[in-house]
């Protein structure tokens, strides 16, 4: 599946752990996605608004603004509510997933994660959006 350069989907990865951000970035770039990274919630929110990504992968435990708040702020804003958001976190409790749904997340993937599961979810959400 070769994509035209202009068709490259932009993914915003908001992750404060450098090693995790690097690993995910490499995997996604290898699949032909353009990756924009942010290392805290405020930067993530700002880049979501300025770079208009096709999809956002959002950690929950972030400096400055947590992932739940970032998700809610984007999902309750008409300009950004249609951007699919995957919450990407080590928090695997049902209560965490419930809050994720309440703030409008489209998917919830727990770390440690299976790269193929993340890629499948990204493809699925980008097809729907």
CSV table of N, CA and C in Angstrom, one decimal:
chain,number,residue,atom,x,y,z
A,1,UNK,N,0.8,-1.2,0.0
A,1,UNK,CA,0.0,0.0,0.0
A,1,UNK,C,0.9,1.2,0.0
A,2,UNK,N,1.1,1.8,-1.1
A,2,UNK,CA,1.9,3.1,-1.2
A,2,UNK,C,1.0,4.3,-1.2
A,3,UNK,N,1.4,5.2,-0.4
A,3,UNK,CA,0.5,6.4,-0.2
A,3,UNK,C,1.2,7.6,-0.9
A,4,UNK,N,0.5,8.4,-1.5
A,4,UNK,CA,1.0,9.7,-2.0
A,4,UNK,C,1.5,10.5,-0.8
A,5,UNK,N,2.6,11.2,-1.1
A,5,UNK,CA,3.2,12.0,0.0
A,5,UNK,C,2.2,13.0,0.7
A,6,UNK,N,1.3,13.5,-0.1
A,6,UNK,CA,0.3,14.4,0.5
A,6,UNK,C,-0.8,13.7,1.3
A,7,UNK,N,-0.9,12.4,1.1
A,7,UNK,CA,-1.9,11.6,1.8
A,7,UNK,C,-1.4,11.1,3.2
A,8,UNK,N,-0.1,11.4,3.5
A,8,UNK,CA,0.5,10.9,4.7
A,8,UNK,C,-0.4,11.4,5.9
A,9,UNK,N,-0.9,10.5,6.7
A,9,UNK,CA,-1.7,10.9,7.8
A,9,UNK,C,-0.8,11.4,9.0
A,10,UNK,N,-1.2,12.5,9.6
A,10,UNK,CA,-0.5,13.1,10.7
A,10,UNK,C,-1.0,12.6,12.0
A,11,UNK,N,-0.1,12.1,12.8
A,11,UNK,CA,-0.5,11.6,14.1
A,11,UNK,C,0.2,12.4,15.2
A,12,UNK,N,-0.5,12.9,16.1
A,12,UNK,CA,0.1,13.6,17.3
A,12,UNK,C,0.2,12.6,18.4
A,13,UNK,N,1.4,12.4,18.9
A,13,UNK,CA,1.8,11.6,20.0
A,13,UNK,C,2.1,12.4,21.2
A,14,UNK,N,1.2,12.3,22.2
A,14,UNK,CA,1.5,13.1,23.4
A,14,UNK,C,1.9,12.1,24.5
A,15,UNK,N,3.2,12.1,24.8
A,15,UNK,CA,3.8,11.1,25.6
A,15,UNK,C,5.0,11.7,26.3
A,16,UNK,N,5.1,11.7,27.7
A,16,UNK,CA,6.2,12.3,28.4
A,16,UNK,C,7.4,11.4,28.6
A,17,UNK,N,7.2,10.1,28.4
A,17,UNK,CA,8.3,9.2,28.5
A,17,UNK,C,9.1,9.1,27.2
A,18,UNK,N,10.3,9.7,27.2
A,18,UNK,CA,11.1,9.8,25.9
A,18,UNK,C,11.3,8.5,25.2
A,19,UNK,N,11.6,7.4,26.0
A,19,UNK,CA,11.8,6.1,25.3
A,19,UNK,C,10.6,5.6,24.7
A,20,UNK,N,9.5,5.7,25.4
A,20,UNK,CA,8.2,5.2,24.8
A,20,UNK,C,7.8,6.1,23.6
A,21,UNK,N,8.0,7.4,23.6
A,21,UNK,CA,7.7,8.3,22.5
A,21,UNK,C,8.5,7.9,21.3
A,22,UNK,N,9.8,7.6,21.6
A,22,UNK,CA,10.7,7.3,20.5
A,22,UNK,C,10.3,5.9,19.8
A,23,UNK,N,10.0,5.0,20.7
A,23,UNK,CA,9.7,3.6,20.1
A,23,UNK,C,8.4,3.7,19.3
A,24,UNK,N,7.4,4.4,19.8
A,24,UNK,CA,6.1,4.5,19.1
A,24,UNK,C,6.3,5.3,17.8
A,25,UNK,N,7.1,6.4,17.9
A,25,UNK,CA,7.4,7.2,16.7
A,25,UNK,C,8.0,6.3,15.6
A,26,UNK,N,9.1,5.6,15.9
A,26,UNK,CA,9.7,4.7,15.0
A,26,UNK,C,8.8,3.7,14.3
A,27,UNK,N,7.9,3.1,15.1
A,27,UNK,CA,7.0,2.1,14.6
A,27,UNK,C,6.0,2.8,13.6
A,28,UNK,N,5.5,3.9,14.0
A,28,UNK,CA,4.5,4.6,13.2
A,28,UNK,C,5.1,5.2,11.9
A,29,UNK,N,6.3,5.8,12.0
A,29,UNK,CA,7.0,6.3,10.8
A,29,UNK,C,7.3,5.2,9.8
A,30,UNK,N,7.6,4.0,10.4
A,30,UNK,CA,7.9,2.9,9.5
A,30,UNK,C,6.7,2.5,8.7
A,31,UNK,N,5.5,2.8,9.2
A,31,UNK,CA,4.2,2.5,8.5
A,31,UNK,C,3.8,3.6,7.7
A,32,UNK,N,4.6,4.7,7.6
A,32,UNK,CA,4.3,5.8,6.7
A,32,UNK,C,3.5,6.9,7.2
A,33,UNK,N,3.4,7.0,8.6
A,33,UNK,CA,2.7,8.1,9.2
A,33,UNK,C,3.6,9.2,9.5
A,34,UNK,N,3.1,10.4,9.5
A,34,UNK,CA,3.9,11.6,9.9
A,34,UNK,C,3.6,11.8,11.4
A,35,UNK,N,4.7,11.9,12.2
A,35,UNK,CA,4.5,11.9,13.6
A,35,UNK,C,4.9,13.3,14.2
A,36,UNK,N,4.0,13.9,15.0
A,36,UNK,CA,4.3,15.1,15.7
A,36,UNK,C,4.3,14.7,17.1
A,37,UNK,N,5.2,15.1,17.9
A,37,UNK,CA,5.3,14.7,19.3
A,37,UNK,C,5.1,15.9,20.2
A,38,UNK,N,4.6,15.6,21.4
A,38,UNK,CA,4.5,16.6,22.5
A,38,UNK,C,4.8,15.9,23.8
A,39,UNK,N,5.4,16.5,24.7
A,39,UNK,CA,5.8,15.8,25.9
A,39,UNK,C,5.0,16.2,27.2
A,40,UNK,N,4.1,17.1,27.0
A,40,UNK,CA,3.2,17.4,28.2
A,40,UNK,C,1.8,17.8,27.6
A,41,UNK,N,0.8,17.8,28.5
A,41,UNK,CA,-0.6,18.1,28.1
A,41,UNK,C,-0.8,19.4,27.5
A,42,UNK,N,-0.1,20.4,28.0
A,42,UNK,CA,-0.3,21.8,27.4
A,42,UNK,C,0.2,21.8,26.0
A,43,UNK,N,1.4,21.3,25.8
A,43,UNK,CA,2.0,21.3,24.4
A,43,UNK,C,1.2,20.4,23.5
A,44,UNK,N,0.6,19.3,24.0
A,44,UNK,CA,-0.2,18.5,23.2
A,44,UNK,C,-1.5,19.2,22.7
A,45,UNK,N,-2.1,19.9,23.7
A,45,UNK,CA,-3.3,20.7,23.3
A,45,UNK,C,-3.0,21.7,22.3
A,46,UNK,N,-1.9,22.4,22.5
A,46,UNK,CA,-1.5,23.5,21.5
A,46,UNK,C,-1.2,22.9,20.1
A,47,UNK,N,-0.5,21.8,20.1
A,47,UNK,CA,-0.2,21.2,18.8
A,47,UNK,C,-1.4,20.6,18.1
A,48,UNK,N,-2.3,20.0,18.9
A,48,UNK,CA,-3.6,19.5,18.4
A,48,UNK,C,-4.3,20.6,17.7
A,49,UNK,N,-4.3,21.8,18.3
A,49,UNK,CA,-5.0,23.0,17.7
A,49,UNK,C,-4.3,23.6,16.5
A,50,UNK,N,-3.0,23.6,16.5
A,50,UNK,CA,-2.2,24.2,15.4
A,50,UNK,C,-1.9,23.3,14.3
A,51,UNK,N,-1.6,22.1,14.5
A,51,UNK,CA,-1.1,21.1,13.5
A,51,UNK,C,-2.3,20.3,12.9
A,52,UNK,N,-3.4,20.4,13.5
A,52,UNK,CA,-4.6,19.6,13.0
A,52,UNK,C,-4.3,18.2,12.6
A,53,UNK,N,-3.9,17.4,13.6
A,53,UNK,CA,-3.5,16.0,13.2
A,53,UNK,C,-4.8,15.2,12.8
A,54,UNK,N,-4.5,14.1,12.1
A,54,UNK,CA,-5.6,13.2,11.7
A,54,UNK,C,-6.1,12.3,12.9
A,55,UNK,N,-5.1,12.1,13.8
A,55,UNK,CA,-5.4,11.2,15.0
A,55,UNK,C,-4.5,11.6,16.1
A,56,UNK,N,-4.9,11.4,17.3
A,56,UNK,CA,-4.1,11.7,18.5
A,56,UNK,C,-3.9,10.5,19.4
A,57,UNK,N,-2.7,10.2,19.7
A,57,UNK,CA,-2.4,9.2,20.7
A,57,UNK,C,-1.9,9.9,22.0
A,58,UNK,N,-2.7,9.7,23.1
A,58,UNK,CA,-2.6,10.6,24.2
A,58,UNK,C,-2.4,9.8,25.5
A,59,UNK,N,-1.2,10.0,26.1
A,59,UNK,CA,-0.9,9.4,27.4
A,59,UNK,C,-1.8,10.1,28.4
A,60,UNK,N,-2.1,9.4,29.5
A,60,UNK,CA,-3.0,10.0,30.6
A,60,UNK,C,-2.2,10.7,31.6
A,61,UNK,N,-1.1,10.1,32.1
A,61,UNK,CA,-0.3,10.7,33.1
A,61,UNK,C,0.7,11.6,32.5
A,62,UNK,N,0.4,12.9,32.4
A,62,UNK,CA,1.2,13.9,31.7
A,62,UNK,C,1.5,15.1,32.6
A,63,UNK,N,2.6,15.7,32.5
A,63,UNK,CA,2.9,17.0,33.2
A,63,UNK,C,1.9,18.1,32.7
A,64,UNK,N,1.7,19.1,33.5
A,64,UNK,CA,0.9,20.3,33.2
A,64,UNK,C,-0.6,20.1,33.1
A,65,UNK,N,-1.0,19.3,32.1
A,65,UNK,CA,-2.5,19.0,32.0
A,65,UNK,C,-2.6,17.5,31.7
A,66,UNK,N,-3.4,16.8,32.5
A,66,UNK,CA,-3.4,15.3,32.3
A,66,UNK,C,-4.2,15.0,31.0
A,67,UNK,N,-4.0,13.7,30.5
A,67,UNK,CA,-4.6,13.3,29.3
A,67,UNK,C,-6.1,13.4,29.2
A,68,UNK,N,-6.8,13.1,30.4
A,68,UNK,CA,-8.2,13.2,30.4
A,68,UNK,C,-8.7,14.6,30.1
A,69,UNK,N,-8.0,15.6,30.7
A,69,UNK,CA,-8.5,17.0,30.5
A,69,UNK,C,-8.2,17.4,29.0
A,70,UNK,N,-7.1,17.0,28.5
A,70,UNK,CA,-6.7,17.3,27.1
A,70,UNK,C,-7.8,16.7,26.2
A,71,UNK,N,-8.1,15.4,26.4
A,71,UNK,CA,-9.1,14.8,25.6
A,71,UNK,C,-10.5,15.5,25.7
A,72,UNK,N,-10.9,15.8,26.9
A,72,UNK,CA,-12.2,16.5,27.1
A,72,UNK,C,-12.2,17.8,26.4
A,73,UNK,N,-11.1,18.6,26.5
A,73,UNK,CA,-11.1,19.9,25.9
A,73,UNK,C,-11.2,19.9,24.4
A,74,UNK,N,-10.5,18.8,23.8
A,74,UNK,CA,-10.6,18.7,22.3
A,74,UNK,C,-12.0,18.1,21.9
A,75,UNK,N,-12.5,17.1,22.6
A,75,UNK,CA,-13.7,16.5,22.2
A,75,UNK,C,-15.0,17.4,22.4
A,76,UNK,N,-14.8,18.4,23.3
A,76,UNK,CA,-16.0,19.3,23.5
A,76,UNK,C,-15.8,20.6,22.8
A,77,UNK,N,-14.9,20.6,21.8
A,77,UNK,CA,-14.7,21.8,21.0
A,77,UNK,C,-15.1,21.4,19.5
A,78,UNK,N,-16.0,22.0,19.0
A,78,UNK,CA,-16.6,21.7,17.7
A,78,UNK,C,-15.5,21.6,16.6
A,79,UNK,N,-14.4,22.4,16.7
A,79,UNK,CA,-13.4,22.4,15.7
A,79,UNK,C,-12.5,21.1,15.7
A,80,UNK,N,-12.5,20.5,16.9
A,80,UNK,CA,-11.5,19.3,17.0
A,80,UNK,C,-12.2,18.0,17.4
A,81,UNK,N,-13.5,18.1,17.6
A,81,UNK,CA,-14.2,16.9,18.2
A,81,UNK,C,-14.1,15.7,17.3
A,82,UNK,N,-13.9,15.9,16.0
A,82,UNK,CA,-13.9,14.7,15.1
A,82,UNK,C,-12.5,14.1,14.9
A,83,UNK,N,-11.5,14.6,15.6
A,83,UNK,CA,-10.2,14.0,15.6
A,83,UNK,C,-10.2,12.8,16.5
A,84,UNK,N,-10.0,11.6,16.0
A,84,UNK,CA,-10.0,10.4,16.8
A,84,UNK,C,-8.9,10.5,17.9
A,85,UNK,N,-9.2,10.1,19.1
A,85,UNK,CA,-8.2,10.1,20.2
A,85,UNK,C,-8.1,8.7,20.8
A,86,UNK,N,-6.8,8.2,20.8
A,86,UNK,CA,-6.5,6.9,21.5
A,86,UNK,C,-5.9,7.3,22.8
A,87,UNK,N,-6.5,6.9,23.9
A,87,UNK,CA,-5.8,7.1,25.2
A,87,UNK,C,-4.8,5.9,25.3
A,88,UNK,N,-3.6,6.3,25.7
A,88,UNK,CA,-2.5,5.3,25.7
A,88,UNK,C,-1.8,5.4,27.0
A,89,UNK,N,-2.1,4.4,27.9
A,89,UNK,CA,-1.7,4.5,29.3
A,89,UNK,C,-1.4,3.2,30.0
A,90,UNK,N,-0.7,3.3,31.0
A,90,UNK,CA,-0.4,2.1,31.9
A,90,UNK,C,-1.6,1.9,32.8
A,91,UNK,N,-2.5,2.8,32.9
A,91,UNK,CA,-3.6,2.6,33.8
A,91,UNK,C,-4.7,1.7,33.2
A,92,UNK,N,-4.8,0.5,33.7
A,92,UNK,CA,-5.7,-0.5,33.0
A,92,UNK,C,-7.0,-0.8,33.8
A,93,UNK,N,-7.3,0.0,34.8
A,93,UNK,CA,-8.5,-0.2,35.6
A,93,UNK,C,-9.7,0.1,34.7
A,94,UNK,N,-10.8,-0.7,35.0
A,94,UNK,CA,-12.1,-0.4,34.3
A,94,UNK,C,-12.5,1.0,34.6
A,95,UNK,N,-12.3,1.5,35.8
A,95,UNK,CA,-12.7,2.9,36.1
A,95,UNK,C,-12.0,3.9,35.2
A,96,UNK,N,-10.7,3.6,34.9
A,96,UNK,CA,-9.9,4.5,34.1
A,96,UNK,C,-10.5,4.5,32.7
A,97,UNK,N,-10.9,3.3,32.2
A,97,UNK,CA,-11.5,3.2,30.9
A,97,UNK,C,-12.8,3.9,30.8
A,98,UNK,N,-13.6,3.8,31.9
A,98,UNK,CA,-14.9,4.5,31.9
A,98,UNK,C,-14.7,6.0,31.8
A,99,UNK,N,-13.8,6.5,32.6
A,99,UNK,CA,-13.5,8.0,32.5
A,99,UNK,C,-13.1,8.3,31.1
A,100,UNK,N,-12.3,7.5,30.5
A,100,UNK,CA,-11.8,7.7,29.1
A,100,UNK,C,-13.0,7.8,28.1
A,101,UNK,N,-14.0,7.0,28.3
A,101,UNK,CA,-15.2,7.1,27.5
A,101,UNK,C,-16.0,8.3,27.8
A,102,UNK,N,-16.0,8.7,29.1
A,102,UNK,CA,-16.8,9.9,29.4
A,102,UNK,C,-16.2,11.2,28.9
A,103,UNK,N,-14.8,11.2,28.7
A,103,UNK,CA,-14.2,12.4,28.2
A,103,UNK,C,-14.2,12.4,26.6
A,104,UNK,N,-14.7,11.3,26.0
A,104,UNK,CA,-14.8,11.3,24.6
A,104,UNK,C,-13.8,10.5,23.8
A,105,UNK,N,-12.9,9.8,24.5
A,105,UNK,CA,-11.9,9.0,23.8
A,105,UNK,C,-12.5,8.0,22.9
A,106,UNK,N,-11.8,7.8,21.7
A,106,UNK,CA,-12.3,6.8,20.7
A,106,UNK,C,-11.8,5.4,21.0
A,107,UNK,N,-10.7,5.3,21.7
A,107,UNK,CA,-10.1,4.0,22.0
A,107,UNK,C,-9.2,4.1,23.2
A,108,UNK,N,-8.9,3.0,23.8
A,108,UNK,CA,-8.1,2.9,25.0
A,108,UNK,C,-7.1,1.8,24.9
A,109,UNK,N,-5.8,2.1,24.8
A,109,UNK,CA,-4.8,1.0,24.7
A,109,UNK,C,-3.9,1.1,25.9
A,110,UNK,N,-3.7,0.0,26.6
A,110,UNK,CA,-2.9,0.0,27.8
A,110,UNK,C,-1.4,-0.4,27.5
A,111,UNK,N,-0.5,0.2,28.2
A,111,UNK,CA,0.9,-0.2,28.1
A,111,UNK,C,1.2,-1.2,29.2
A,112,UNK,N,2.1,-2.2,29.0
A,112,UNK,CA,2.8,-2.4,27.7
A,112,UNK,C,1.8,-2.8,26.6
A,113,UNK,N,2.1,-2.4,25.4
A,113,UNK,CA,1.1,-2.6,24.4
A,113,UNK,C,1.7,-3.5,23.3
A,114,UNK,N,0.8,-4.0,22.5
A,114,UNK,CA,1.2,-4.8,21.3
A,114,UNK,C,1.2,-3.9,20.1
A,115,UNK,N,2.4,-3.7,19.5
A,115,UNK,CA,2.4,-2.7,18.4
A,115,UNK,C,1.3,-3.0,17.3
A,116,UNK,N,1.1,-4.2,17.0
A,116,UNK,CA,0.1,-4.5,16.0
A,116,UNK,C,-1.3,-4.1,16.4
A,117,UNK,N,-1.6,-4.2,17.7
A,117,UNK,CA,-2.9,-3.7,18.3
A,117,UNK,C,-3.1,-2.2,18.1
A,118,UNK,N,-2.0,-1.5,18.4
A,118,UNK,CA,-2.0,0.0,18.2
A,118,UNK,C,-2.2,0.3,16.7
A,119,UNK,N,-1.4,-0.3,15.9
A,119,UNK,CA,-1.5,0.0,14.4
A,119,UNK,C,-2.9,-0.4,13.9
A,120,UNK,N,-3.5,-1.5,14.3
A,120,UNK,CA,-4.8,-1.9,13.8
A,120,UNK,C,-5.8,-0.8,14.3
A,121,UNK,N,-5.7,-0.4,15.5
A,121,UNK,CA,-6.7,0.6,16.0
A,121,UNK,C,-6.5,1.9,15.3
A,122,UNK,N,-5.3,2.3,15.0
A,122,UNK,CA,-5.1,3.6,14.2
A,122,UNK,C,-5.7,3.5,12.8
A,123,UNK,N,-5.4,2.4,12.2
A,123,UNK,CA,-6.0,2.2,10.8
A,123,UNK,C,-7.5,2.2,10.9
A,124,UNK,N,-8.1,1.5,11.9
A,124,UNK,CA,-9.6,1.5,12.0
A,124,UNK,C,-10.1,2.9,12.2
A,125,UNK,N,-9.5,3.7,13.1
A,125,UNK,CA,-10.0,5.0,13.4
A,125,UNK,C,-9.8,6.0,12.2
A,126,UNK,N,-8.7,5.8,11.5
A,126,UNK,CA,-8.5,6.7,10.4
A,126,UNK,C,-9.4,6.4,9.2
A,127,UNK,N,-9.8,5.1,9.1
A,127,UNK,CA,-10.8,4.7,8.1
A,127,UNK,C,-12.2,5.3,8.4
A,128,UNK,N,-12.5,5.3,9.7
A,128,UNK,CA,-13.8,5.8,10.1
A,128,UNK,C,-13.9,7.4,10.1
A,129,UNK,N,-12.8,8.1,10.3
A,129,UNK,CA,-12.9,9.5,10.4
A,129,UNK,C,-13.0,10.2,9.1
